[in-house]
Short mmCIF file of C-alpha atoms in Angstrom, two decimals:
data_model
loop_
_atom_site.label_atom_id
_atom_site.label_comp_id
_atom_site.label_asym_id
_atom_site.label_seq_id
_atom_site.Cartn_x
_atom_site.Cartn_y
_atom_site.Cartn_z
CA UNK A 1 0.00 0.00 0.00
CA UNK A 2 1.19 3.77 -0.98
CA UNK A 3 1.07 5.45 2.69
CA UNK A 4 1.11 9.36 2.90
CA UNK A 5 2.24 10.50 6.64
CA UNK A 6 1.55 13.50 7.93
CA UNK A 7 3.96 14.77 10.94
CA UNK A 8 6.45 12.00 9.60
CA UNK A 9 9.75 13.23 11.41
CA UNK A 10 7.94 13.27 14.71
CA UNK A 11 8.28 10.97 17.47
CA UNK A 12 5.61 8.63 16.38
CA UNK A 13 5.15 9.48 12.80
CA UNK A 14 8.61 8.58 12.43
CA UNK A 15 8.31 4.83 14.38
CA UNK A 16 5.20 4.22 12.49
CA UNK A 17 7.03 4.99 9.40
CA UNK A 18 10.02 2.35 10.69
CA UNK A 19 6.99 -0.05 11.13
CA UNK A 20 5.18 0.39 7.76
CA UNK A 21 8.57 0.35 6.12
CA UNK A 22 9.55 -3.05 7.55
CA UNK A 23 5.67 -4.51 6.83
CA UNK A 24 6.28 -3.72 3.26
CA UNK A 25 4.61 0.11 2.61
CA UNK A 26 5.88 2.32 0.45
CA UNK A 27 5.92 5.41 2.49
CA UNK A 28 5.20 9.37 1.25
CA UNK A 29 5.88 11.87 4.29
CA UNK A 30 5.53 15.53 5.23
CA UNK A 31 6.61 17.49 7.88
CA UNK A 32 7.58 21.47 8.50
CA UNK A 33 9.74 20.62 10.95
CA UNK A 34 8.19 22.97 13.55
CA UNK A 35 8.84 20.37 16.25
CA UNK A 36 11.46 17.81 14.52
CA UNK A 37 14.89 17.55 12.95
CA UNK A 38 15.14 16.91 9.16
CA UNK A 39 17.68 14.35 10.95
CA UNK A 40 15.22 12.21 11.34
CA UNK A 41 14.91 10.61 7.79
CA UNK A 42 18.80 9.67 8.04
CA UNK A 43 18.14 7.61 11.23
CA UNK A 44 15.02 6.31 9.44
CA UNK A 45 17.07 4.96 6.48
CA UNK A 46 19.93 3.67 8.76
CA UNK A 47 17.91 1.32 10.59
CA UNK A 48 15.00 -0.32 7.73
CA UNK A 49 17.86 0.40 4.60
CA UNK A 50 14.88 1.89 3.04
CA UNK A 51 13.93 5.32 1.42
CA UNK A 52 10.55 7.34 1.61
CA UNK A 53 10.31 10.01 -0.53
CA UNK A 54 10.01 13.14 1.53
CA UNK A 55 8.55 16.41 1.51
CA UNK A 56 8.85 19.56 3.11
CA UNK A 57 5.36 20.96 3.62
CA UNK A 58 2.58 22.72 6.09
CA UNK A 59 -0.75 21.46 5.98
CA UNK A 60 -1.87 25.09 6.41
CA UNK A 61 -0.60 25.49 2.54
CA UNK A 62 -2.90 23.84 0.63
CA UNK A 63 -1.06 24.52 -2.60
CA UNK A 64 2.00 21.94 -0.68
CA UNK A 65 -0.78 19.46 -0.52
CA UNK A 66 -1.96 19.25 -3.72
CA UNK A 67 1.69 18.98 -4.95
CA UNK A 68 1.79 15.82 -2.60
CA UNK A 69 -0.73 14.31 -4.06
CA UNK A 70 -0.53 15.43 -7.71
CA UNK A 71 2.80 13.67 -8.03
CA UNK A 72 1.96 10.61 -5.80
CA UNK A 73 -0.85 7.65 -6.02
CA UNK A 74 -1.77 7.39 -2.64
CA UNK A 75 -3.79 4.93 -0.97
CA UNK A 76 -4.42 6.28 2.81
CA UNK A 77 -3.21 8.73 4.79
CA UNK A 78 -2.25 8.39 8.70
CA UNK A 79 -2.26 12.39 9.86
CA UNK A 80 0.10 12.79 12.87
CA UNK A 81 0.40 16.55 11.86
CA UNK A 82 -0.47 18.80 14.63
CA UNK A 83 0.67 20.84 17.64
CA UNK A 84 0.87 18.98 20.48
CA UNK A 85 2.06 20.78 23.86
CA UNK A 86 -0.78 21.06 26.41
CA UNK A 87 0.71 24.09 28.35
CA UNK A 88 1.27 25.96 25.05
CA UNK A 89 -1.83 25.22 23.73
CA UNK A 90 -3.35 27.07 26.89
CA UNK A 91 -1.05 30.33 26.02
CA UNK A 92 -1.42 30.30 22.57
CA UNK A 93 -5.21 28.77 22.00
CA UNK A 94 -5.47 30.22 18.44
CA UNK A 95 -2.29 29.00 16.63
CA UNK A 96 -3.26 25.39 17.95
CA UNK A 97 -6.98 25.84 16.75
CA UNK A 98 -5.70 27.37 13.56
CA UNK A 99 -2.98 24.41 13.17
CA UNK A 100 -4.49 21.72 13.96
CA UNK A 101 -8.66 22.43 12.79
CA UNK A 102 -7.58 24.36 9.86
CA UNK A 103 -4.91 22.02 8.64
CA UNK A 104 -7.13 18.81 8.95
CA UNK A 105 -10.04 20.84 6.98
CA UNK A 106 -6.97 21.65 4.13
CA UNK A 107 -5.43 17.72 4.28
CA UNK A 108 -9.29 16.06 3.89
CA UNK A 109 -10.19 18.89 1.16
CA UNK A 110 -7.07 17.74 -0.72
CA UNK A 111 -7.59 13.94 -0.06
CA UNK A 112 -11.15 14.30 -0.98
CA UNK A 113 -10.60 15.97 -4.30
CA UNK A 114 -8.12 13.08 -5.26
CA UNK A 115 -10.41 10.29 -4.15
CA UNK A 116 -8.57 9.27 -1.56
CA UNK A 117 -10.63 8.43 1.16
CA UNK A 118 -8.92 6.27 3.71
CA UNK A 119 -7.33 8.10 7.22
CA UNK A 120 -6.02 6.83 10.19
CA UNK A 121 -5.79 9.66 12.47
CA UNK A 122 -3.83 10.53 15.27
CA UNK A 123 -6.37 11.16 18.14
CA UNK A 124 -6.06 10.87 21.85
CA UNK A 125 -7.76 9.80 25.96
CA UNK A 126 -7.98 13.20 26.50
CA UNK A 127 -10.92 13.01 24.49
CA UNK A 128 -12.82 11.53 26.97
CA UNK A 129 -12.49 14.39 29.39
CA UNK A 130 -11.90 14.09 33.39
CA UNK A 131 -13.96 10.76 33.77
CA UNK A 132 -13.80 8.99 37.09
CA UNK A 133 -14.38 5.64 35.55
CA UNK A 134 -11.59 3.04 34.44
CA UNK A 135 -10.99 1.08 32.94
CA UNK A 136 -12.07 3.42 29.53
CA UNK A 137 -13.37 2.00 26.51
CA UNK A 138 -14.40 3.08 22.93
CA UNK A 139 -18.37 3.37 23.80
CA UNK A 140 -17.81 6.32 26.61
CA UNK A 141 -18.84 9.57 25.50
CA UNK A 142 -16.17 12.28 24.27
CA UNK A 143 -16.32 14.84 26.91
CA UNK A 144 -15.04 18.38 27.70
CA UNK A 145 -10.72 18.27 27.22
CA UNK A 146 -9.06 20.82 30.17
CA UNK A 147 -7.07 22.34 27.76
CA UNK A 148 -6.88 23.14 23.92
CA UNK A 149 -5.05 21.12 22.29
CA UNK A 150 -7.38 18.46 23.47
CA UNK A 151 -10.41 20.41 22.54
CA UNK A 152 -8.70 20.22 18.74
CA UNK A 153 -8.50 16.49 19.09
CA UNK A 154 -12.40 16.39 19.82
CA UNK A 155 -13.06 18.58 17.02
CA UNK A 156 -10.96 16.63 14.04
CA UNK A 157 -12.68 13.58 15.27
CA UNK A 158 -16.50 14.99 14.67
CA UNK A 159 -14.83 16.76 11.75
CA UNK A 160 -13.82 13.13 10.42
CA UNK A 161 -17.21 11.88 11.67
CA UNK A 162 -19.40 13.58 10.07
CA UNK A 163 -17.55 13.23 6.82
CA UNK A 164 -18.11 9.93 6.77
CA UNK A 165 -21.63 10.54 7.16
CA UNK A 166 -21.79 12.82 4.41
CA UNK A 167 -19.70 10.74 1.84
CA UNK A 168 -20.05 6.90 3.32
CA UNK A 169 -16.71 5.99 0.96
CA UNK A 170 -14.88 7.06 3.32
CA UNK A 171 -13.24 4.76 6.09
CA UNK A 172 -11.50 6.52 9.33
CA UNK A 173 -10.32 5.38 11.82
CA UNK A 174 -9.73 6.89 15.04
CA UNK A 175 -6.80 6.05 17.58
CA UNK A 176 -7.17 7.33 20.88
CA UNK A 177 -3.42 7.20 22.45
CA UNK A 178 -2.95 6.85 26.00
CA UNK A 179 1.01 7.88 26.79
CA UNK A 180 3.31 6.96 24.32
CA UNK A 181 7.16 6.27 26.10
CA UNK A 182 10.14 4.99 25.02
CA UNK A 183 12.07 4.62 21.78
CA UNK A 184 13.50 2.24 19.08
CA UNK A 185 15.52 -0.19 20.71
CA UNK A 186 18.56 1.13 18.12
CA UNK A 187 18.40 3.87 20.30
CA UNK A 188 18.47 6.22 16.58
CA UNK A 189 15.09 7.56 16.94
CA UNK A 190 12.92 9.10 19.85
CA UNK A 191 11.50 12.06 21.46
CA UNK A 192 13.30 14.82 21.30
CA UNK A 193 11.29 18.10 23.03
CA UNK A 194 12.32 21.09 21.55
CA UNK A 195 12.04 23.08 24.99
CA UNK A 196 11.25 21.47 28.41
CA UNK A 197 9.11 18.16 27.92
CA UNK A 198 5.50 18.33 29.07
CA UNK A 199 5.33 14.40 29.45
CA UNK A 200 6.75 12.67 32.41
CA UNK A 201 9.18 9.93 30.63
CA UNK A 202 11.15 12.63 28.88
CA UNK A 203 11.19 14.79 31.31
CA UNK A 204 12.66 12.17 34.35
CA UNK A 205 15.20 11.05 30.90
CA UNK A 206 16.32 14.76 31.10
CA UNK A 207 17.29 14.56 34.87
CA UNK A 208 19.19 11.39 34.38
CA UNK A 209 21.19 12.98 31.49
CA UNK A 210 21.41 16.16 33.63
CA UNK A 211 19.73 18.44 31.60
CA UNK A 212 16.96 18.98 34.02
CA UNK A 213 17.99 19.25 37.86
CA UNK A 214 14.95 17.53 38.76
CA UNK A 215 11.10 16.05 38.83
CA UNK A 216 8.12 17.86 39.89
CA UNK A 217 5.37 15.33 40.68
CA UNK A 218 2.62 16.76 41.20
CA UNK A 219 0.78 16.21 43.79
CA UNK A 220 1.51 13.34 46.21
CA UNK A 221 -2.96 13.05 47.36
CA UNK A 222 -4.22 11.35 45.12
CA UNK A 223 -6.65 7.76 45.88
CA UNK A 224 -3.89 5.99 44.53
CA UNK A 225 -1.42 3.15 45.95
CA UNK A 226 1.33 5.70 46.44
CA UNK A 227 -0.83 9.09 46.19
CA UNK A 228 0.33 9.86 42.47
CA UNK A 229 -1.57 10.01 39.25
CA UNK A 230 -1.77 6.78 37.60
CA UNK A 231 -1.79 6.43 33.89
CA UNK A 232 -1.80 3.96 30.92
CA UNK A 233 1.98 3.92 29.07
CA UNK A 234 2.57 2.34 26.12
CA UNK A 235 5.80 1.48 24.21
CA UNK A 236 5.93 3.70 21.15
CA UNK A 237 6.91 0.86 19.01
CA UNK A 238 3.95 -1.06 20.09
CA UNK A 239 1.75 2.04 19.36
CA UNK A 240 3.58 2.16 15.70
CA UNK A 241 2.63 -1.43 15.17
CA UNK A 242 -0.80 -0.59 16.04
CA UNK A 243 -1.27 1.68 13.56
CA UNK A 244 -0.18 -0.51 11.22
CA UNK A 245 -2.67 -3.03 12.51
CA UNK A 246 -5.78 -0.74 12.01
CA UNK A 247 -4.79 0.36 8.77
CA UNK A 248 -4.49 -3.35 7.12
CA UNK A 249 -7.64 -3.06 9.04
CA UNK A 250 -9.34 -1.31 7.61
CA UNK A 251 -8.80 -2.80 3.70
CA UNK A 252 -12.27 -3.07 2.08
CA UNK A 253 -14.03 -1.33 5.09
CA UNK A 254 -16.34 1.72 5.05
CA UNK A 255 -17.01 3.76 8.18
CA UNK A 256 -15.88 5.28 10.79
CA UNK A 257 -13.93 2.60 13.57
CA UNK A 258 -11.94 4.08 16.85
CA UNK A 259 -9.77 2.39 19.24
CA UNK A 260 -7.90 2.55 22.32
CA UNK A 261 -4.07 2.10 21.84
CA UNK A 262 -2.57 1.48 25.59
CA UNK A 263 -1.85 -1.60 27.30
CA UNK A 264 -4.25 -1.74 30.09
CA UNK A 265 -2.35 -1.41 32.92
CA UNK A 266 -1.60 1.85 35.07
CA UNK A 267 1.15 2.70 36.37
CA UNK A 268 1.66 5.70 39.19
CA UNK A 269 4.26 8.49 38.23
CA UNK A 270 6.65 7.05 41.18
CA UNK A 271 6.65 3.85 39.81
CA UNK A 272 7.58 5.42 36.36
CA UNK A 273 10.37 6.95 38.73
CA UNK A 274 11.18 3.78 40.57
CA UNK A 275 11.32 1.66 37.13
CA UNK A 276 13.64 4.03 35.61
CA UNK A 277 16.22 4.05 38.01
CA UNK A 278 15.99 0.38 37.84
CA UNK A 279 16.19 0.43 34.20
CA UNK A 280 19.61 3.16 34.39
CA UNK A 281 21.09 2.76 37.60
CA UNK A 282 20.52 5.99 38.33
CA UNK A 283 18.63 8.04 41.37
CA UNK A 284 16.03 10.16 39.74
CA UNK A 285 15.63 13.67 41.95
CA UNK A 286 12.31 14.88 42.46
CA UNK A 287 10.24 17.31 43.99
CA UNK A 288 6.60 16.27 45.48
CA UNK A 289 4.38 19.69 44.25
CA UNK A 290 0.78 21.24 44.21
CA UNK A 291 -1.76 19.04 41.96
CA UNK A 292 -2.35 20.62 38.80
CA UNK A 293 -5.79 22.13 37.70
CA UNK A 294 -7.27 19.38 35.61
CA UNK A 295 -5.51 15.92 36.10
CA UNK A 296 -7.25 13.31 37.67
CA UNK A 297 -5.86 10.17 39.58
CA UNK A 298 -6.44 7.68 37.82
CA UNK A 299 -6.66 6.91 33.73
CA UNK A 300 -5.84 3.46 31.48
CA UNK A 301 -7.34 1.90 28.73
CA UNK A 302 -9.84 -0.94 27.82
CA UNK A 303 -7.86 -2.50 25.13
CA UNK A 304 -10.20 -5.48 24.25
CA UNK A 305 -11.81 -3.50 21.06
CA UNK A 306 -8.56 -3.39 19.80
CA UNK A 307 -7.34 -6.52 20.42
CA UNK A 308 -10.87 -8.60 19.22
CA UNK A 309 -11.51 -6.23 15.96
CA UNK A 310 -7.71 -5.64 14.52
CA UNK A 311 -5.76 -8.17 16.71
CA UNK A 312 -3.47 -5.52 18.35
CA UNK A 313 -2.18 -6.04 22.17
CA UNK A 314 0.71 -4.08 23.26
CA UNK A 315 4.09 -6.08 23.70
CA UNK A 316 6.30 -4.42 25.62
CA UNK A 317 6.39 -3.91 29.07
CA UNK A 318 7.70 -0.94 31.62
CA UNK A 319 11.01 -2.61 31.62
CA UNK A 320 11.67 -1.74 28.40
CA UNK A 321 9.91 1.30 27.94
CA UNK A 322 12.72 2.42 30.61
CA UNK A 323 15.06 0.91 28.87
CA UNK A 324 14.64 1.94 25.10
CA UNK A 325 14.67 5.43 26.33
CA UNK A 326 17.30 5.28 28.36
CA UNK A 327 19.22 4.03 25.34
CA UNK A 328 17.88 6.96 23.11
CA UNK A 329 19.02 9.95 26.02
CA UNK A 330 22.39 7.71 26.18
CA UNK A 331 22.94 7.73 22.86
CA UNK A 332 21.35 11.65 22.01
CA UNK A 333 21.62 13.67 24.86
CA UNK A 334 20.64 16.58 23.14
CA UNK A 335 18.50 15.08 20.97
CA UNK A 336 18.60 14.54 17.40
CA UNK A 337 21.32 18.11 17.26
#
């Protein structure tokens, strides 16, 4: 199959590319690089000995779009493309609206007009709002996100809804990510924040290097085992193969299908703490702060939808989540510069 990614130098556009390389794809990619390295595509071809063919491009640009698909056959699209940091998204609400509503609107324009009507989109749990039940699964309703970016992840996926209803050739399918960790076990490709991480791997990664002098956990109150928040992580290679897994999915399909990607299981911030140190060897500083506005205790994933309809179940345990990163700050520890 002729795969376009969107976002394809990012951290998981450019493992799912690794994935769909190695299960046979032929792989077209964009990115702007607003929050990755053209780097990127080097490691890519040093560790599958394959090429993509590449292209620089915004998806607020139409004109770059069409280009894309005037000069390729393409058969679906996964759409990673997007801004992505929570606390800028509350400082700067209308370039993450704008981004990530207005570029969607141009990529499905451009994929409509070239009949081209297959997406696998790049969604997320925060969709389903500060809920107090767990485990959560596909059937819960989409509530109010605490912040904006979330509020543009609800709004692509009605967006991508209701397309379907107007045009039923369509097929979408929606992936709701729980917390994607880790790295390629070659230790060539991984997150790299472009300021300080907003997610809690990279971030205790950072200390360990000794980029960061330390943790802030916040909050310590929580009804959990060891008072902190607990959350669903999954290895990002496992959340790669997923993708891969919906999209031979959905071959010969019409509709609109959404699943969880996670493993299942939640794990407390401490024991994220506890099972890196294990992993490097090294004590992990940290600071017990106030809660933050918005996070609640406790959030993982039903995964049985996924695993029943598409046959995906997550592989890879904390162990070597903490590990493969580990290996990637190691081995970058300033990133992909």
């Amino acid at each position: 199959m002729k795969v376009l990614v969107s976002g394809g130098t990012g951290y998981i556009g450019s493992h799912t590319i690794v994935e769909l390389l190695n299960n046979g794809h032929e792989v077209i990619a964009f990115d702007n690089f607003y929050n990755s390295k053209p780097e990127v595509l080097n490691r890519i071809k040093t560790i599958t000995g394959k090429d993509i063919k590449f292209y620089k491009a915004d998806m607020l640009k139409k004109d770059e779009l069409e280009v894309i698909f005037n000069e390729n056959e393409i058969d679906a699209v996964i759409h990673f493309a997007g801004l992505k940091a929570v606390g800028e998204s509350c400082r700067k609400p209308i370039l993450y609206y704008t981004n990530n509503i207005c570029g969607t609107l141009n990529l499905i324009s451009v994929m409509d007009k070239h009949n081209v009507r297959n997406i696998v989109f790049s969604s997320s749990a925060t969709v389903y709002g500060e809920t107090d039940t767990v485990p959560v699964d596909e059937t819960m309703p989409v509530g109010h996100a605490t912040n904006p970016y979330g509020e543009t992840k609800i709004m692509q996926e009605f967006i991508l809804s209701d397309l379907y209803k107007a045009n039923n050739n369509w097929t979408v399918t929606l992936l709701r990510y729980f917390n994607p960790v880790g790295a390629h076990e070659s230790g060539l490709i991984g997150e790299d924040p472009q300021n300080v991480p907003n997610n809690l791997t990279p971030y205790i990664s950072q200390v360990a290097i000794g980029r960061l002098p330390h943790l802030n956990v916040f909050g310590n109150d929580y009804p959990t085992p060891d008072g902190t928040g607990v959350r669903d992580y999954i290895h990002v290679v496992d959340l790669a193969i997923g993708h891969i897994k919906a999209l031979d999915a959905s071959c010969g399909k019409k509709g609109v299908f959404i699943y969880n990607l996670g493993t299942g299981k939640g794990y407390s911030v401490l024991e994220m703490v506890h099972a890196f140190e294990k992993a490097t060897g090294i004590k992990i500083n940290y600071k017990i702060t106030d809660r933050r506005a918005g996070d609640i205790a406790i959030l993982y994933a039903d995964t049985e939808k996924a695993k029943r309809e598409i046959g995906f179940v997550a592989q890879r345990g904390i162990d070597e989540m903490c590990r493969d990163l580990w290996n990637w700050q190691k081995k970058n520890p300033h990133g992909f510069e």
